[in-house]
CSV table of N, CA and C in Angstrom, one decimal:
chain,number,residue,atom,x,y,z
A,30,PRO,N,-84.8,21.4,46.3
A,30,PRO,CA,-84.7,21.0,44.9
A,30,PRO,C,-83.3,21.4,44.3
A,31,TYR,N,-82.7,22.5,44.8
A,31,TYR,CA,-81.5,22.9,44.2
A,31,TYR,C,-80.3,21.9,44.4
A,32,ALA,N,-80.3,21.4,45.7
A,32,ALA,CA,-79.3,20.4,46.0
A,32,ALA,C,-79.4,19.1,45.1
A,33,VAL,N,-80.7,18.7,44.9
A,33,VAL,CA,-81.0,17.5,44.1
A,33,VAL,C,-80.5,17.8,42.7
A,34,MET,N,-80.8,18.9,42.2
A,34,MET,CA,-80.4,19.2,40.8
A,34,MET,C,-78.9,19.3,40.6
A,35,LEU,N,-78.2,19.9,41.6
A,35,LEU,CA,-76.8,20.0,41.6
A,35,LEU,C,-76.1,18.7,41.6
A,36,TYR,N,-76.5,17.8,42.6
A,36,TYR,CA,-76.0,16.5,42.7
A,36,TYR,C,-76.3,15.7,41.4
A,37,SER,N,-77.4,15.8,40.8
A,37,SER,CA,-77.8,15.1,39.6
A,37,SER,C,-76.9,15.5,38.4
A,38,GLU,N,-76.7,16.8,38.2
A,38,GLU,CA,-75.9,17.3,37.1
A,38,GLU,C,-74.4,16.9,37.3
A,39,LEU,N,-73.9,17.0,38.6
A,39,LEU,CA,-72.6,16.7,38.8
A,39,LEU,C,-72.4,15.2,38.6
A,40,GLY,N,-73.3,14.4,39.0
A,40,GLY,CA,-73.2,12.9,38.7
A,40,GLY,C,-73.2,12.6,37.3
A,41,ARG,N,-74.0,13.3,36.5
A,41,ARG,CA,-74.0,13.1,35.0
A,41,ARG,C,-72.7,13.5,34.4
A,42,GLU,N,-72.1,14.6,34.9
A,42,GLU,CA,-70.8,15.0,34.4
A,42,GLU,C,-69.7,14.0,34.7
A,43,PHE,N,-69.7,13.5,36.0
A,43,PHE,CA,-68.7,12.5,36.3
A,43,PHE,C,-68.9,11.2,35.4
A,44,ALA,N,-70.2,10.9,35.2
A,44,ALA,CA,-70.4,9.7,34.3
A,44,ALA,C,-70.0,9.9,32.9
A,45,SER,N,-70.2,11.1,32.4
A,45,SER,CA,-69.8,11.4,31.0
A,45,SER,C,-68.2,11.4,30.9
A,46,ARG,N,-67.5,11.5,32.0
A,46,ARG,CA,-66.1,11.4,31.9
A,46,ARG,C,-65.6,10.1,32.4
A,47,TYR,N,-66.5,9.1,32.5
A,47,TYR,CA,-66.2,7.7,32.9
A,47,TYR,C,-65.6,7.6,34.3
A,48,LEU,N,-65.9,8.6,35.2
A,48,LEU,CA,-65.5,8.6,36.6
A,48,LEU,C,-66.6,7.9,37.3
A,49,THR,N,-66.7,6.6,37.2
A,49,THR,CA,-67.9,5.8,37.6
A,49,THR,C,-68.1,5.8,39.1
A,50,GLU,N,-67.0,5.7,39.9
A,50,GLU,CA,-67.2,5.6,41.3
A,50,GLU,C,-67.7,6.9,41.8
A,51,GLN,N,-67.1,8.0,41.4
A,51,GLN,CA,-67.6,9.4,41.8
A,51,GLN,C,-69.0,9.6,41.3
A,52,ALA,N,-69.3,9.2,40.1
A,52,ALA,CA,-70.7,9.4,39.6
A,52,ALA,C,-71.7,8.6,40.5
A,53,ALA,N,-71.4,7.4,40.8
A,53,ALA,CA,-72.3,6.6,41.6
A,53,ALA,C,-72.5,7.2,43.0
A,54,THR,N,-71.4,7.7,43.6
A,54,THR,CA,-71.5,8.3,44.9
A,54,THR,C,-72.4,9.5,44.9
A,55,ILE,N,-72.1,10.4,43.9
A,55,ILE,CA,-72.9,11.6,43.8
A,55,ILE,C,-74.4,11.4,43.4
A,56,LEU,N,-74.6,10.5,42.5
A,56,LEU,CA,-76.0,10.2,42.1
A,56,LEU,C,-76.8,9.5,43.3
A,57,GLU,N,-76.1,8.8,44.1
A,57,GLU,CA,-76.7,8.3,45.3
A,57,GLU,C,-77.1,9.4,46.2
A,58,LYS,N,-76.3,10.4,46.3
A,58,LYS,CA,-76.6,11.6,47.1
A,58,LYS,C,-77.8,12.3,46.5
A,59,ALA,N,-77.9,12.4,45.2
A,59,ALA,CA,-79.0,13.1,44.6
A,59,ALA,C,-80.3,12.3,44.9
A,60,ILE,N,-80.3,11.0,44.9
A,60,ILE,CA,-81.5,10.2,45.2
A,60,ILE,C,-81.8,10.4,46.7
A,61,ALA,N,-80.8,10.4,47.5
A,61,ALA,CA,-81.1,10.6,49.0
A,61,ALA,C,-81.7,11.9,49.3
A,62,ALA,N,-81.1,13.0,48.6
A,62,ALA,CA,-81.6,14.3,48.8
A,62,ALA,C,-83.1,14.4,48.3
A,63,PHE,N,-83.3,13.8,47.2
A,63,PHE,CA,-84.7,13.8,46.6
A,63,PHE,C,-85.7,13.1,47.5
A,64,ASP,N,-85.3,12.0,48.0
A,64,ASP,CA,-86.2,11.2,48.9
A,64,ASP,C,-86.4,12.0,50.2
A,65,GLU,N,-85.4,12.7,50.7
A,65,GLU,CA,-85.6,13.5,51.9
A,65,GLU,C,-86.5,14.7,51.6
A,66,MET,N,-86.4,15.3,50.4
A,66,MET,CA,-87.2,16.4,50.0
A,66,MET,C,-88.7,16.0,49.9
A,67,LYS,N,-88.9,14.8,49.3
A,67,LYS,CA,-90.3,14.3,49.1
A,67,LYS,C,-91.0,14.0,50.4
A,68,ARG,N,-90.2,13.8,51.5
A,68,ARG,CA,-90.8,13.6,52.8
A,68,ARG,C,-91.4,14.8,53.5
A,69,LEU,N,-90.9,16.0,53.0
A,69,LEU,CA,-91.5,17.3,53.5
A,69,LEU,C,-92.9,17.5,53.0
A,70,PRO,N,-93.7,18.0,53.9
A,70,PRO,CA,-95.2,18.2,53.5
A,70,PRO,C,-95.3,19.0,52.2
A,71,TYR,N,-94.5,20.0,52.0
A,71,TYR,CA,-94.7,20.9,50.9
A,71,TYR,C,-94.4,20.1,49.6
A,72,TYR,N,-93.4,19.3,49.5
A,72,TYR,CA,-93.1,18.6,48.3
A,72,TYR,C,-93.8,17.3,48.2
A,73,ALA,N,-94.5,16.8,49.2
A,73,ALA,CA,-95.3,15.6,49.1
A,73,ALA,C,-96.5,15.8,48.2
A,74,GLN,N,-96.9,17.0,48.0
A,74,GLN,CA,-98.0,17.3,47.1
A,74,GLN,C,-97.7,17.0,45.6
A,75,PHE,N,-96.4,17.0,45.3
A,75,PHE,CA,-96.0,16.7,43.9
A,75,PHE,C,-95.8,15.2,43.8
A,76,ALA,N,-96.9,14.4,43.9
A,76,ALA,CA,-96.8,12.9,43.9
A,76,ALA,C,-96.2,12.4,42.6
A,77,HIS,N,-96.4,13.1,41.5
A,77,HIS,CA,-95.9,12.6,40.2
A,77,HIS,C,-94.4,12.9,40.0
A,78,TRP,N,-93.7,13.5,41.0
A,78,TRP,CA,-92.3,13.7,40.9
A,78,TRP,C,-91.7,12.4,41.5
A,79,GLN,N,-91.3,11.5,40.7
A,79,GLN,CA,-90.8,10.2,41.1
A,79,GLN,C,-89.3,10.0,41.1
A,80,GLN,N,-88.6,10.9,40.5
A,80,GLN,CA,-87.2,10.9,40.4
A,80,GLN,C,-86.7,12.3,40.3
A,81,PRO,N,-85.4,12.6,40.5
A,81,PRO,CA,-84.9,14.0,40.5
A,81,PRO,C,-85.2,14.7,39.2
A,82,TYR,N,-85.1,14.1,38.0
A,82,TYR,CA,-85.4,14.8,36.8
A,82,TYR,C,-86.9,15.1,36.5
A,83,ASP,N,-87.7,14.8,37.4
A,83,ASP,CA,-89.1,15.1,37.3
A,83,ASP,C,-89.4,16.5,37.9
A,84,ILE,N,-88.4,17.1,38.7
A,84,ILE,CA,-88.6,18.4,39.3
A,84,ILE,C,-88.9,19.4,38.3
A,85,ASN,N,-90.0,20.2,38.5
A,85,ASN,CA,-90.4,21.2,37.6
A,85,ASN,C,-90.7,22.5,38.3
A,86,PHE,N,-89.8,23.5,38.2
A,86,PHE,CA,-90.0,24.7,38.9
A,86,PHE,C,-91.2,25.5,38.5
A,87,ASN,N,-91.6,25.5,37.2
A,87,ASN,CA,-92.8,26.2,36.7
A,87,ASN,C,-94.0,25.7,37.5
A,88,GLU,N,-94.1,24.4,37.6
A,88,GLU,CA,-95.2,23.8,38.3
A,88,GLU,C,-95.2,24.2,39.8
A,89,GLU,N,-94.1,24.3,40.4
A,89,GLU,CA,-94.0,24.7,41.8
A,89,GLU,C,-94.3,26.2,42.0
A,90,TRP,N,-93.8,27.1,41.1
A,90,TRP,CA,-93.9,28.5,41.3
A,90,TRP,C,-95.2,29.0,40.7
A,91,PHE,N,-95.8,28.3,39.8
A,91,PHE,CA,-97.1,28.8,39.2
A,91,PHE,C,-98.1,27.6,39.3
A,92,PRO,N,-98.5,27.3,40.5
A,92,PRO,CA,-99.4,26.1,40.6
A,92,PRO,C,-100.8,26.3,39.9
A,93,GLY,N,-101.2,25.3,39.2
A,93,GLY,CA,-102.5,25.3,38.6
A,93,GLY,C,-102.5,25.9,37.2
A,94,VAL,N,-101.4,26.4,36.8
A,94,VAL,CA,-101.3,27.0,35.4
A,94,VAL,C,-100.8,26.0,34.4
A,95,SER,N,-101.5,25.9,33.4
A,95,SER,CA,-101.0,25.0,32.3
A,95,SER,C,-100.9,25.9,31.1
A,96,PRO,N,-99.7,26.1,30.6
A,96,PRO,CA,-99.5,27.0,29.5
A,96,PRO,C,-100.2,26.5,28.2
A,97,ALA,N,-100.9,27.4,27.6
A,97,ALA,CA,-101.6,27.1,26.4
A,97,ALA,C,-101.1,27.9,25.2
A,98,ALA,N,-100.4,29.0,25.5
A,98,ALA,CA,-99.9,29.9,24.5
A,98,ALA,C,-98.8,30.8,25.1
A,99,PRO,N,-98.0,31.4,24.2
A,99,PRO,CA,-97.0,32.3,24.7
A,99,PRO,C,-97.7,33.5,25.5
A,100,ILE,N,-97.0,34.0,26.5
A,100,ILE,CA,-97.5,35.1,27.2
A,100,ILE,C,-97.2,36.5,26.6
A,101,TRP,N,-96.3,36.5,25.6
A,101,TRP,CA,-95.9,37.7,25.0
A,101,TRP,C,-96.8,38.0,23.8
A,102,ASP,N,-96.8,39.2,23.3
A,102,ASP,CA,-97.5,39.6,22.1
A,102,ASP,C,-96.7,39.1,20.9
A,103,LYS,N,-97.2,38.2,20.1
A,103,LYS,CA,-96.5,37.7,18.9
A,103,LYS,C,-96.1,38.8,18.0
A,104,ALA,N,-96.8,39.8,17.9
A,104,ALA,CA,-96.5,40.9,16.9
A,104,ALA,C,-95.2,41.6,17.3
A,105,SER,N,-94.8,41.5,18.6
A,105,SER,CA,-93.6,42.2,19.0
A,105,SER,C,-92.3,41.3,19.0
A,106,VAL,N,-92.5,40.1,18.6
A,106,VAL,CA,-91.4,39.1,18.6
A,106,VAL,C,-91.3,38.6,17.2
A,107,PRO,N,-90.3,39.1,16.4
A,107,PRO,CA,-90.1,38.6,15.0
A,107,PRO,C,-90.0,37.1,14.9
A,108,LEU,N,-89.2,36.5,15.7
A,108,LEU,CA,-89.0,35.0,15.6
A,108,LEU,C,-90.4,34.3,15.8
A,109,ALA,N,-91.2,34.8,16.7
A,109,ALA,CA,-92.5,34.2,16.9
A,109,ALA,C,-93.3,34.3,15.7
A,110,GLN,N,-93.3,35.4,15.0
A,110,GLN,CA,-94.0,35.6,13.8
A,110,GLN,C,-93.6,34.6,12.7
A,111,ALA,N,-92.2,34.4,12.6
A,111,ALA,CA,-91.7,33.5,11.6
A,111,ALA,C,-92.1,32.1,11.9
A,112,LEU,N,-92.0,31.7,13.2
A,112,LEU,CA,-92.4,30.4,13.6
A,112,LEU,C,-93.9,30.1,13.4
A,113,GLU,N,-94.7,31.1,13.7
A,113,GLU,CA,-96.2,30.9,13.5
A,113,GLU,C,-96.5,30.8,12.0
A,114,ALA,N,-95.8,31.6,11.2
A,114,ALA,CA,-96.0,31.5,9.7
A,114,ALA,C,-95.6,30.2,9.1
A,115,GLY,N,-94.5,29.6,9.6
A,115,GLY,CA,-94.1,28.3,9.1
A,115,GLY,C,-94.4,27.1,10.0
A,116,ALA,N,-95.4,27.2,10.8
A,116,ALA,CA,-95.8,26.2,11.8
A,116,ALA,C,-96.1,24.9,11.1
A,117,GLN,N,-96.9,24.9,10.0
A,117,GLN,CA,-97.3,23.7,9.3
A,117,GLN,C,-96.1,23.0,8.7
A,118,ALA,N,-95.2,23.8,8.0
A,118,ALA,CA,-94.0,23.2,7.4
A,118,ALA,C,-93.1,22.6,8.4
A,119,ILE,N,-92.9,23.3,9.6
A,119,ILE,CA,-92.1,22.8,10.6
A,119,ILE,C,-92.6,21.5,11.2
A,120,SER,N,-93.9,21.5,11.4
A,120,SER,CA,-94.6,20.3,12.0
A,120,SER,C,-94.4,19.1,11.0
A,121,ALA,N,-94.5,19.4,9.7
A,121,ALA,CA,-94.4,18.3,8.7
A,121,ALA,C,-93.1,17.7,8.7
A,122,GLU,N,-92.0,18.5,9.0
A,122,GLU,CA,-90.7,18.0,9.0
A,122,GLU,C,-90.5,17.1,10.2
């Protein structure tokens, strides 16, 4: 997955600088590396990964876990307290 991500980001950087030939070459390598990765039995289980930007390390490293809430104690994180207190106002905006 790291090679896929590096190729993808490098391709985006080339594209943002209008280096289209280089961007196309590198992005093709990203797709090729992704396709090769998906052929491996380990990565074949992630059927919903259809393109390089679908790669999700949290899903790979913590299988079966779906985050429902922060893992830290909200009382010990001042920013969390402020966000919790203003959640309705933030959502309304």
